[in-house]
Structures are given as C-alpha cells and as structure tokens.
Amino acid sequence: MALPSSLADAHAEELARFAELHPRSHELFERARGSLVSGVPMTWMAKWVGGHPVYAASAHGARVTDVDGHEYVDFALGDTGAMAGHSPPPTVAAVRRRLEGDGGATLMLPTEDAAWVGEELARRFGLPLWSFALTATDANRWALRLSRAVTGRPYVLVFNLCYHGSVDETFVTTEGSRPGNVGPPVDPTTTTRVAEFNDLDAVERLLADEQVACVLAEPALTNIGIVLPEPGFLEGLRAACDRTRTLLVADETHTFSAGPGGCTRAWGLSPDVVTIGKSIAGGIPIGAYGVSEALGARIEALEGADLIDVGGVGGTLAGNPLSLAAARATLDEVLTDDAFARMTELCDRFVAGVRGVLDTEGVPWSIVQLGARAELAFAPDPPRSGAESAALHDGPLEDFLHLFLLNRGVLITPFHNMALMSPATTEADVDLHTRTFAEAVRVLR
Ligand code: PMP
C-alpha cells in the first residue's frame, strides 16, 4: 500500500484539518488536563486520534454533535454501549418514569422490571436464571468466581488476546502476562491457561487434567479484530468441556450484534453461562449473567459460600431499578427482533460498500461481519486466531483512516477498525461511510 512517507504526509494534513475544525474541543481538553488523569474522564478516551478527543455536545440516534458544531454518523456507538442508538426514546421514557414518576434509582428492593428482564433474557439466550451487575466486567468476574466455587477447580481458560473487561484472570496471552498489564494482583499465568482461538487440540490438552473451572470465551473474538469460529470449533469446545466437566461461559457483550439472542441463539450454542452488558439497557449501566438450571441448582446448593453479604459476588448498585427499567424498555421496544434484522441488512450494505471499494481500488484487505458489526482487516483473508489478527495491526494506517473519517463526519470505534449499526442508523449513513472510505483509500493509493 502507501509508502510510509506519503502516509505520514497525508496524516499530517489530516491533523492540521482536525486542529482547524476543533478549537472548542481543544480548549476543553486543555482545561481538563488540570483536573483529569491524561485530560480525559477515563484514560482510554485518550485513544482518539487527532491529539485530543472531540468533546460531545449531544447525541441522538446514530448521530453525535460536537462542541464545535460538527455532526457525525456514529459507527462507534460507545463500543457497543450505545448499540440501541443514543437516547432511544422508549428507554428515555422508562428512565424518566422511573426517576420522576415511580421514583427510586437505587433501592435494596427488587422491582417487577427485574423479573421481566430475566424472562426476556431467558427467552433470547435459552438460559433460565439471571443475575445483574453494572458492567460486563463484573458479570464476567462473578461468573468466574461462581465457576470456581461450584467446580472447586483453580484455573480459567481464555483465548489468546481476548478481552473480557478488566478481569484479572484474563490478562494473559500465550506468551505470558499481557503486555501493559497494569499492576496485576498475581501473575495471571498462575490463574489462567491460554489457547489460540480455533485451536481445538490446544483446548483439549489444557482441559485434560480437569483442573479448569471454566472456559471464558466470546463465541467470536471481537476485541482483536473479529475472528470468526471455524466450522466445528465451537461444537468441539462444548464437547471438550462436557468430557472434562468444565463449565463454558459465553461472553456475548459484543457478539450480541449477531442477533436478538447473540451467537448463542443465532448459532444454536449451549453454554452453561452467558454474560452480557453494555447495550442491553440502552446506554444506562448494566451487566447480566444467565446460568443453566443445573448450574443454578449447584450455586444455590453451595455450602459456605456467602452469596448474600461480603463473599465477593455482588455490588451495591447491581440490579438497581433504574438499570432494569431501562433494560426492559430497550429489550422490549428498541433492540427487538425486527431491529436486529434491519441492523444486519444495513451491515450487509456496509460490508458490500467496503468490498466494492477494495475491489475497485485493488486493495488486498478483507472485511468480516458479525450481524450488525463489521471489522476491516489489512489482509486478503480474515484472521483465524488472535495472534494472526494482532499481526495485521497497523497503527499508523489505522490512525490515518480513523482521522480521515472523523474529519469528514464519520466515527468508527477508536480501537481497531470496527463499525456497528444501530436501529437508528440509515442507508444514507452507511453510504456516507462508503464514499468517505473510498476517498481515504484513494488518498493512500
Ligand atoms: N466483554 C467483552 C467481550 C468486551 O468487549 C468488554 C468491553 N469492551 C467487556 C466484556 C467489558 O465491558 P465493560 O467495560 O463495560 O465492563
């Protein structure tokens, strides 16, 4: 592709354009540096290209407007937290009702919405019993604790270069502790075994001694680019877990994009636990984990495990009425079966648009789709493992593409090259991306 020097020139031009377009964001960033670590409310927000983040003024549906008055089509959608679109009206109405009408954002008492959401998640994912958290990270952390408690086994198995939130056990790669792991409490190789995604032999070998409590896996990796399972891999994983009486936890936080019941329903999977978060309450914080009947019984039969007070599973605001009111409205009226069908069609259009550009321009890249989500990979064939996907990473090229798109009103996820459709996304939004992506590729060529 582009020579490094020409890429650097093109990037410098985009940086100048960014600076010219965003004086107010720059001003707010300079101010925030006085009171916020790295000048941002959460350090990962420093990831945005351009030297500082764009400050948002408002966000509705699939659009964000910044403090300098620019409007963006948002394919980042809060890295899935806003997959329902920004401020979906039914969710907003439910939140208003909860806060202003019924009253009570957080109580020590359940509300009817909790049972409704449990029933709906059971219908979608096929697991009958649910508990709530505030983040997907916590849902995963508690799923791991419960898995260790019921099996009495010490280890967790994860896939190389996975991401499941800031869960200590998951910060390990086939090479050892994950580079950049911030202050790990213990060496994670003492808690965790790691296999490459799609390597069933490795999974079988690592489960053979029956010391692994659970496998924690996304049905398709989404945080190191998208890596889809090869035919038979997930079935083999389930069978290996069954043979060794290892629990299988499916983290559907991102793969929910595959359909109304995530990959679990779309592909007929049967995990023992599903964890999820981010999107199911329309942007209001929530996490959830669902367990099978059998596992639910084992959890309730645990002796000496403090599930009520200070035993390590639970959070004061978990299961709060506000989250659950928002989740009920979002699942009932926003992220519906029909909405998923439309989002997937839009993503088909997105993928076809990108493929058209790659074909026309003769660029040997590929794009992988998972329902409403798509991801560009800088190789003619999509990666088959986390390591393969990581090897395709190209920081300068990604930064250029992100900035070029942003400068022309298109946001994609700042981490790698992911785009997500919401129920509010339109064909015109998708076509704007296609046109702008084509322009970017032509500049590179
Ligand atoms: N699971 C997966 C698959 C994720 O991608 C993420 C976050 N990107 C999480 C869990 C954690 O979500 P949160 O940061 O909202 O806790």
PDB file of C-alpha atoms in Angstrom, residues 144-371:
ATOM      1  CA  LEU A 144     -15.564 -16.851  37.140  1.00  0.00           C
ATOM      2  CA  ARG A 145     -15.957 -16.824  40.912  1.00  0.00           C
ATOM      3  CA  LEU A 146     -19.129 -18.902  40.747  1.00  0.00           C
ATOM      4  CA  SER A 147     -17.480 -21.333  38.315  1.00  0.00           C
ATOM      5  CA  ARG A 148     -14.527 -21.845  40.647  1.00  0.00           C
ATOM      6  CA  ALA A 149     -16.851 -22.166  43.636  1.00  0.00           C
ATOM      7  CA  VAL A 150     -19.060 -24.880  42.145  1.00  0.00           C
ATOM      8  CA  THR A 151     -16.267 -26.883  40.490  1.00  0.00           C
ATOM      9  CA  GLY A 152     -13.650 -26.452  43.201  1.00  0.00           C
ATOM     10  CA  ARG A 153     -11.063 -26.064  40.412  1.00  0.00           C
ATOM     11  CA  PRO A 154      -8.449 -23.329  40.319  1.00  0.00           C
ATOM     12  CA  TYR A 155      -7.954 -22.396  36.638  1.00  0.00           C
ATOM     13  CA  VAL A 156      -9.746 -20.454  33.956  1.00  0.00           C
ATOM     14  CA  LEU A 157      -9.112 -20.958  30.240  1.00  0.00           C
ATOM     15  CA  VAL A 158      -9.273 -17.998  27.876  1.00  0.00           C
ATOM     16  CA  PHE A 159      -8.273 -17.393  24.255  1.00  0.00           C
ATOM     17  CA  ASN A 160      -5.143 -15.591  23.233  1.00  0.00           C
ATOM     18  CA  LEU A 161      -5.594 -11.792  23.010  1.00  0.00           C
ATOM     19  CA  CYS A 162      -9.162 -11.916  24.205  1.00  0.00           C
ATOM     20  CA  TYR A 163     -10.733  -9.046  26.095  1.00  0.00           C
ATOM     21  CA  HIS A 164     -13.487  -9.507  28.672  1.00  0.00           C
ATOM     22  CA  GLY A 165     -13.194  -6.230  30.584  1.00  0.00           C
ATOM     23  CA  SER A 166     -10.706  -5.570  33.358  1.00  0.00           C
ATOM     24  CA  VAL A 167     -10.954  -9.109  34.742  1.00  0.00           C
ATOM     25  CA  ASP A 168      -7.631 -10.034  36.352  1.00  0.00           C
ATOM     26  CA  GLU A 169      -7.632 -13.655  35.199  1.00  0.00           C
ATOM     27  CA  THR A 170      -7.959 -12.706  31.532  1.00  0.00           C
ATOM     28  CA  PHE A 171      -4.813 -10.569  31.152  1.00  0.00           C
ATOM     29  CA  VAL A 172      -2.661 -13.363  29.917  1.00  0.00           C
ATOM     30  CA  THR A 173      -1.545 -14.413  26.455  1.00  0.00           C
ATOM     31  CA  THR A 174       0.200 -17.480  25.101  1.00  0.00           C
ATOM     32  CA  GLU A 175       3.421 -15.529  25.800  1.00  0.00           C
ATOM     33  CA  GLY A 176       2.634 -14.860  29.479  1.00  0.00           C
ATOM     34  CA  SER A 177       1.195 -11.834  31.293  1.00  0.00           C
ATOM     35  CA  ARG A 178      -0.369  -9.495  28.716  1.00  0.00           C
ATOM     36  CA  PRO A 179       1.962  -6.637  27.749  1.00  0.00           C
ATOM     37  CA  GLY A 180       0.882  -3.486  29.550  1.00  0.00           C
ATOM     38  CA  ASN A 181      -0.992  -5.365  32.298  1.00  0.00           C
ATOM     39  CA  VAL A 182      -1.409  -2.656  34.957  1.00  0.00           C
ATOM     40  CA  GLY A 183      -0.426  -3.812  38.434  1.00  0.00           C
ATOM     41  CA  PRO A 184      -1.652  -7.420  38.284  1.00  0.00           C
ATOM     42  CA  PRO A 185      -2.519  -8.737  41.771  1.00  0.00           C
ATOM     43  CA  VAL A 186      -0.822 -12.047  40.985  1.00  0.00           C
ATOM     44  CA  ASP A 187       0.991 -13.430  37.954  1.00  0.00           C
ATOM     45  CA  PRO A 188      -2.007 -14.321  35.756  1.00  0.00           C
ATOM     46  CA  THR A 189      -0.280 -17.416  34.424  1.00  0.00           C
ATOM     47  CA  THR A 190      -0.932 -18.877  37.899  1.00  0.00           C
ATOM     48  CA  THR A 191      -4.697 -18.468  37.446  1.00  0.00           C
ATOM     49  CA  THR A 192      -5.212 -18.895  33.740  1.00  0.00           C
ATOM     50  CA  ARG A 193      -4.441 -21.155  30.790  1.00  0.00           C
ATOM     51  CA  VAL A 194      -4.477 -19.797  27.257  1.00  0.00           C
ATOM     52  CA  ALA A 195      -5.254 -21.340  23.892  1.00  0.00           C
ATOM     53  CA  GLU A 196      -5.389 -19.823  20.414  1.00  0.00           C
ATOM     54  CA  PHE A 197      -8.931 -19.339  19.164  1.00  0.00           C
ATOM     55  CA  ASN A 198      -9.840 -22.107  16.674  1.00  0.00           C
ATOM     56  CA  ASP A 199      -7.170 -24.440  18.108  1.00  0.00           C
ATOM     57  CA  LEU A 200      -9.215 -27.311  19.447  1.00  0.00           C
ATOM     58  CA  ASP A 201      -6.178 -29.509  20.104  1.00  0.00           C
ATOM     59  CA  ALA A 202      -4.817 -26.880  22.485  1.00  0.00           C
ATOM     60  CA  VAL A 203      -8.172 -26.593  24.240  1.00  0.00           C
ATOM     61  CA  GLU A 204      -8.385 -30.345  24.707  1.00  0.00           C
ATOM     62  CA  ARG A 205      -4.826 -30.522  26.013  1.00  0.00           C
ATOM     63  CA  LEU A 206      -5.389 -27.677  28.507  1.00  0.00           C
ATOM     64  CA  LEU A 207      -8.655 -29.124  29.822  1.00  0.00           C
ATOM     65  CA  ALA A 208      -7.443 -32.739  30.049  1.00  0.00           C
ATOM     66  CA  ASP A 209      -6.332 -32.731  33.699  1.00  0.00           C
ATOM     67  CA  GLU A 210      -9.754 -31.427  34.796  1.00  0.00           C
ATOM     68  CA  GLN A 211      -8.259 -28.507  36.702  1.00  0.00           C
ATOM     69  CA  VAL A 212     -10.041 -25.782  34.715  1.00  0.00           C
ATOM     70  CA  ALA A 213     -13.220 -24.432  36.291  1.00  0.00           C
ATOM     71  CA  CYS A 214     -14.481 -22.747  33.143  1.00  0.00           C
ATOM     72  CA  VAL A 215     -13.628 -21.574  29.675  1.00  0.00           C
ATOM     73  CA  LEU A 216     -14.473 -17.890  29.276  1.00  0.00           C
ATOM     74  CA  ALA A 217     -14.918 -17.179  25.582  1.00  0.00           C
ATOM     75  CA  GLU A 218     -16.522 -14.834  23.133  1.00  0.00           C
ATOM     76  CA  PRO A 219     -18.197 -17.058  20.501  1.00  0.00           C
ATOM     77  CA  ALA A 220     -16.213 -14.959  18.003  1.00  0.00           C
ATOM     78  CA  LEU A 221     -13.282 -12.810  19.123  1.00  0.00           C
ATOM     79  CA  THR A 222     -14.195  -9.140  18.699  1.00  0.00           C
ATOM     80  CA  ASN A 223     -11.512  -7.278  20.575  1.00  0.00           C
ATOM     81  CA  ILE A 224      -8.501  -8.123  18.443  1.00  0.00           C
ATOM     82  CA  GLY A 225     -10.370  -7.553  15.236  1.00  0.00           C
ATOM     83  CA  ILE A 226     -13.149 -10.027  14.551  1.00  0.00           C
ATOM     84  CA  VAL A 227     -12.057 -13.655  14.445  1.00  0.00           C
ATOM     85  CA  LEU A 228     -14.907 -15.965  13.499  1.00  0.00           C
ATOM     86  CA  PRO A 229     -15.011 -19.572  14.703  1.00  0.00           C
ATOM     87  CA  GLU A 230     -14.127 -22.142  12.077  1.00  0.00           C
ATOM     88  CA  PRO A 231     -16.714 -24.822  11.348  1.00  0.00           C
ATOM     89  CA  GLY A 232     -16.847 -27.319  14.212  1.00  0.00           C
ATOM     90  CA  PHE A 233     -14.716 -25.288  16.619  1.00  0.00           C
ATOM     91  CA  LEU A 234     -17.485 -24.189  18.991  1.00  0.00           C
ATOM     92  CA  GLU A 235     -19.076 -27.643  18.896  1.00  0.00           C
ATOM     93  CA  GLY A 236     -15.667 -29.160  19.702  1.00  0.00           C
ATOM     94  CA  LEU A 237     -15.200 -26.683  22.526  1.00  0.00           C
ATOM     95  CA  ARG A 238     -18.566 -27.644  24.017  1.00  0.00           C
ATOM     96  CA  ALA A 239     -17.742 -31.340  23.699  1.00  0.00           C
ATOM     97  CA  ALA A 240     -14.316 -30.881  25.321  1.00  0.00           C
ATOM     98  CA  CYS A 241     -15.959 -29.020  28.210  1.00  0.00           C
ATOM     99  CA  ASP A 242     -18.540 -31.784  28.601  1.00  0.00           C
ATOM    100  CA  ARG A 243     -15.914 -34.508  28.606  1.00  0.00           C
ATOM    101  CA  THR A 244     -13.916 -32.781  31.328  1.00  0.00           C
ATOM    102  CA  ARG A 245     -16.898 -31.349  33.246  1.00  0.00           C
ATOM    103  CA  THR A 246     -15.619 -27.834  32.611  1.00  0.00           C
ATOM    104  CA  LEU A 247     -18.129 -25.001  32.546  1.00  0.00           C
ATOM    105  CA  LEU A 248     -18.448 -22.917  29.378  1.00  0.00           C
ATOM    106  CA  VAL A 249     -19.069 -19.192  29.760  1.00  0.00           C
ATOM    107  CA  ALA A 250     -20.074 -17.315  26.592  1.00  0.00           C
ATOM    108  CA  ASP A 251     -19.347 -13.597  26.809  1.00  0.00           C
ATOM    109  CA  GLU A 252     -21.958 -12.100  24.457  1.00  0.00           C
ATOM    110  CA  THR A 253     -21.240  -8.465  25.307  1.00  0.00           C
ATOM    111  CA  HIS A 254     -20.109  -7.696  21.740  1.00  0.00           C
ATOM    112  CA  THR A 255     -21.305 -10.780  19.871  1.00  0.00           C
ATOM    113  CA  PHE A 256     -24.854  -9.729  20.771  1.00  0.00           C
ATOM    114  CA  SER A 257     -24.533  -7.989  17.393  1.00  0.00           C
ATOM    115  CA  ALA A 258     -25.169 -11.423  15.805  1.00  0.00           C
ATOM    116  CA  GLY A 259     -28.867 -11.260  16.658  1.00  0.00           C
ATOM    117  CA  PRO A 260     -31.512 -10.803  19.367  1.00  0.00           C
ATOM    118  CA  GLY A 261     -30.056 -13.723  21.363  1.00  0.00           C
ATOM    119  CA  GLY A 262     -26.449 -13.189  20.320  1.00  0.00           C
ATOM    120  CA  CYS A 263     -24.400 -16.001  18.798  1.00  0.00           C
ATOM    121  CA  THR A 264     -25.864 -18.346  21.397  1.00  0.00           C
ATOM    122  CA  ARG A 265     -29.225 -18.250  19.681  1.00  0.00           C
ATOM    123  CA  ALA A 266     -28.042 -17.496  16.144  1.00  0.00           C
ATOM    124  CA  TRP A 267     -25.695 -20.489  16.110  1.00  0.00           C
ATOM    125  CA  GLY A 268     -27.600 -22.803  18.474  1.00  0.00           C
ATOM    126  CA  LEU A 269     -24.884 -22.844  21.165  1.00  0.00           C
ATOM    127  CA  SER A 270     -25.439 -24.210  24.652  1.00  0.00           C
ATOM    128  CA  PRO A 271     -23.115 -22.501  27.117  1.00  0.00           C
ATOM    129  CA  ASP A 272     -23.533 -23.018  30.861  1.00  0.00           C
ATOM    130  CA  VAL A 273     -23.328 -19.260  31.423  1.00  0.00           C
ATOM    131  CA  VAL A 274     -23.941 -16.226  29.213  1.00  0.00           C
ATOM    132  CA  THR A 275     -22.505 -12.890  30.281  1.00  0.00           C
ATOM    133  CA  ILE A 276     -23.522  -9.596  28.746  1.00  0.00           C
ATOM    134  CA  GLY A 277     -23.573  -5.858  29.427  1.00  0.00           C
ATOM    135  CA  LYS A 278     -23.096  -2.546  27.676  1.00  0.00           C
ATOM    136  CA  SER A 279     -26.048  -2.302  25.289  1.00  0.00           C
ATOM    137  CA  ILE A 280     -28.996  -4.057  26.888  1.00  0.00           C
ATOM    138  CA  ALA A 281     -30.150  -1.035  28.898  1.00  0.00           C
ATOM    139  CA  GLY A 282     -29.807   1.460  26.037  1.00  0.00           C
ATOM    140  CA  GLY A 283     -26.699   3.116  27.483  1.00  0.00           C
ATOM    141  CA  ILE A 284     -27.659   3.026  31.163  1.00  0.00           C
ATOM    142  CA  PRO A 285     -25.052   0.932  33.040  1.00  0.00           C
ATOM    143  CA  ILE A 286     -25.939  -2.733  33.402  1.00  0.00           C
ATOM    144  CA  GLY A 287     -24.381  -6.160  33.235  1.00  0.00           C
ATOM    145  CA  ALA A 288     -26.027  -9.555  33.458  1.00  0.00           C
ATOM    146  CA  TYR A 289     -25.218 -13.245  33.615  1.00  0.00           C
ATOM    147  CA  GLY A 290     -27.537 -16.124  32.907  1.00  0.00           C
ATOM    148  CA  VAL A 291     -26.970 -19.679  34.100  1.00  0.00           C
ATOM    149  CA  SER A 292     -28.412 -23.073  33.234  1.00  0.00           C
ATOM    150  CA  GLU A 293     -30.919 -24.785  35.503  1.00  0.00           C
ATOM    151  CA  ALA A 294     -28.233 -27.272  36.577  1.00  0.00           C
ATOM    152  CA  LEU A 295     -25.676 -24.601  37.382  1.00  0.00           C
ATOM    153  CA  GLY A 296     -28.305 -22.525  39.197  1.00  0.00           C
ATOM    154  CA  ALA A 297     -29.006 -25.535  41.429  1.00  0.00           C
ATOM    155  CA  ARG A 298     -25.281 -26.034  42.099  1.00  0.00           C
ATOM    156  CA  ILE A 299     -24.911 -22.358  43.023  1.00  0.00           C
ATOM    157  CA  GLU A 300     -27.852 -22.471  45.405  1.00  0.00           C
ATOM    158  CA  ALA A 301     -26.503 -25.665  46.978  1.00  0.00           C
ATOM    159  CA  LEU A 302     -23.051 -24.170  47.633  1.00  0.00           C
ATOM    160  CA  GLU A 303     -22.118 -24.625  51.249  1.00  0.00           C
ATOM    161  CA  GLY A 304     -20.125 -21.960  52.985  1.00  0.00           C
ATOM    162  CA  ALA A 305     -20.242 -19.543  50.038  1.00  0.00           C
ATOM    163  CA  ASP A 306     -21.515 -16.148  51.131  1.00  0.00           C
ATOM    164  CA  LEU A 307     -23.755 -15.083  48.238  1.00  0.00           C
ATOM    165  CA  ILE A 308     -25.646 -12.615  50.405  1.00  0.00           C
ATOM    166  CA  ASP A 309     -23.143 -10.329  52.041  1.00  0.00           C
ATOM    167  CA  VAL A 310     -19.407  -9.942  51.601  1.00  0.00           C
ATOM    168  CA  GLY A 311     -18.443 -13.119  49.715  1.00  0.00           C
ATOM    169  CA  GLY A 312     -17.160 -11.442  46.569  1.00  0.00           C
ATOM    170  CA  VAL A 313     -20.165 -11.718  44.235  1.00  0.00           C
ATOM    171  CA  GLY A 314     -22.366  -8.635  44.132  1.00  0.00           C
ATOM    172  CA  GLY A 315     -22.338  -4.864  44.084  1.00  0.00           C
ATOM    173  CA  THR A 316     -24.444  -2.326  45.927  1.00  0.00           C
ATOM    174  CA  LEU A 317     -25.921  -0.812  42.783  1.00  0.00           C
ATOM    175  CA  ALA A 318     -26.242  -4.121  40.895  1.00  0.00           C
ATOM    176  CA  GLY A 319     -29.827  -4.947  39.970  1.00  0.00           C
ATOM    177  CA  ASN A 320     -30.939  -1.380  40.628  1.00  0.00           C
ATOM    178  CA  PRO A 321     -34.398  -0.303  39.457  1.00  0.00           C
ATOM    179  CA  LEU A 322     -33.109   2.332  37.037  1.00  0.00           C
ATOM    180  CA  SER A 323     -30.916  -0.108  35.081  1.00  0.00           C
ATOM    181  CA  LEU A 324     -33.703  -2.643  34.942  1.00  0.00           C
ATOM    182  CA  ALA A 325     -36.356  -0.152  33.842  1.00  0.00           C
ATOM    183  CA  ALA A 326     -34.004   0.933  31.069  1.00  0.00           C
ATOM    184  CA  ALA A 327     -33.247  -2.689  30.115  1.00  0.00           C
ATOM    185  CA  ARG A 328     -36.921  -3.590  29.950  1.00  0.00           C
ATOM    186  CA  ALA A 329     -37.742  -0.715  27.614  1.00  0.00           C
ATOM    187  CA  THR A 330     -34.648  -1.295  25.475  1.00  0.00           C
ATOM    188  CA  LEU A 331     -35.251  -5.022  25.024  1.00  0.00           C
ATOM    189  CA  ASP A 332     -38.998  -4.634  24.584  1.00  0.00           C
ATOM    190  CA  GLU A 333     -39.045  -1.698  22.192  1.00  0.00           C
ATOM    191  CA  VAL A 334     -35.598  -0.899  20.790  1.00  0.00           C
ATOM    192  CA  LEU A 335     -33.311  -3.916  20.315  1.00  0.00           C
ATOM    193  CA  THR A 336     -36.175  -6.029  19.031  1.00  0.00           C
ATOM    194  CA  ASP A 337     -36.048  -8.957  16.606  1.00  0.00           C
ATOM    195  CA  ASP A 338     -37.125  -6.594  13.787  1.00  0.00           C
ATOM    196  CA  ALA A 339     -34.459  -4.069  14.728  1.00  0.00           C
ATOM    197  CA  PHE A 340     -31.749  -6.755  14.544  1.00  0.00           C
ATOM    198  CA  ALA A 341     -32.962  -7.805  11.094  1.00  0.00           C
ATOM    199  CA  ARG A 342     -32.667  -4.204   9.879  1.00  0.00           C
ATOM    200  CA  MET A 343     -29.303  -3.610  11.559  1.00  0.00           C
ATOM    201  CA  THR A 344     -27.927  -6.758   9.922  1.00  0.00           C
ATOM    202  CA  GLU A 345     -29.213  -5.660   6.499  1.00  0.00           C
ATOM    203  CA  LEU A 346     -27.534  -2.303   6.993  1.00  0.00           C
ATOM    204  CA  CYS A 347     -24.318  -4.054   7.921  1.00  0.00           C
ATOM    205  CA  ASP A 348     -24.608  -6.203   4.780  1.00  0.00           C
ATOM    206  CA  ARG A 349     -24.760  -2.908   2.868  1.00  0.00           C
ATOM    207  CA  PHE A 350     -21.795  -1.527   4.829  1.00  0.00           C
ATOM    208  CA  VAL A 351     -19.719  -4.623   4.066  1.00  0.00           C
ATOM    209  CA  ALA A 352     -20.748  -4.646   0.392  1.00  0.00           C
ATOM    210  CA  GLY A 353     -19.781  -0.966   0.161  1.00  0.00           C
ATOM    211  CA  VAL A 354     -16.339  -1.548   1.645  1.00  0.00           C
ATOM    212  CA  ARG A 355     -15.769  -4.657  -0.513  1.00  0.00           C
ATOM    213  CA  GLY A 356     -16.770  -2.646  -3.584  1.00  0.00           C
ATOM    214  CA  VAL A 357     -14.150  -0.008  -2.752  1.00  0.00           C
ATOM    215  CA  LEU A 358     -11.461  -2.628  -2.083  1.00  0.00           C
ATOM    216  CA  ASP A 359     -12.241  -4.366  -5.396  1.00  0.00           C
ATOM    217  CA  THR A 360     -12.354  -1.161  -7.423  1.00  0.00           C
ATOM    218  CA  GLU A 361      -9.131   0.147  -5.943  1.00  0.00           C
ATOM    219  CA  GLY A 362      -7.405  -3.238  -5.971  1.00  0.00           C
ATOM    220  CA  VAL A 363      -6.611  -3.152  -2.257  1.00  0.00           C
ATOM    221  CA  PRO A 364      -5.911  -6.578  -0.692  1.00  0.00           C
ATOM    222  CA  TRP A 365      -7.851  -6.109   2.557  1.00  0.00           C
ATOM    223  CA  SER A 366     -10.854  -8.004   3.880  1.00  0.00           C
ATOM    224  CA  ILE A 367     -13.868  -7.188   5.992  1.00  0.00           C
ATOM    225  CA  VAL A 368     -15.506  -9.551   8.459  1.00  0.00           C
ATOM    226  CA  GLN A 369     -19.135  -9.282   9.551  1.00  0.00           C
ATOM    227  CA  LEU A 370     -20.899 -10.476  12.663  1.00  0.00           C
ATOM    228  CA  GLY A 371     -24.542  -9.489  12.255  1.00  0.00           C
TER     229      GLY A 371
END
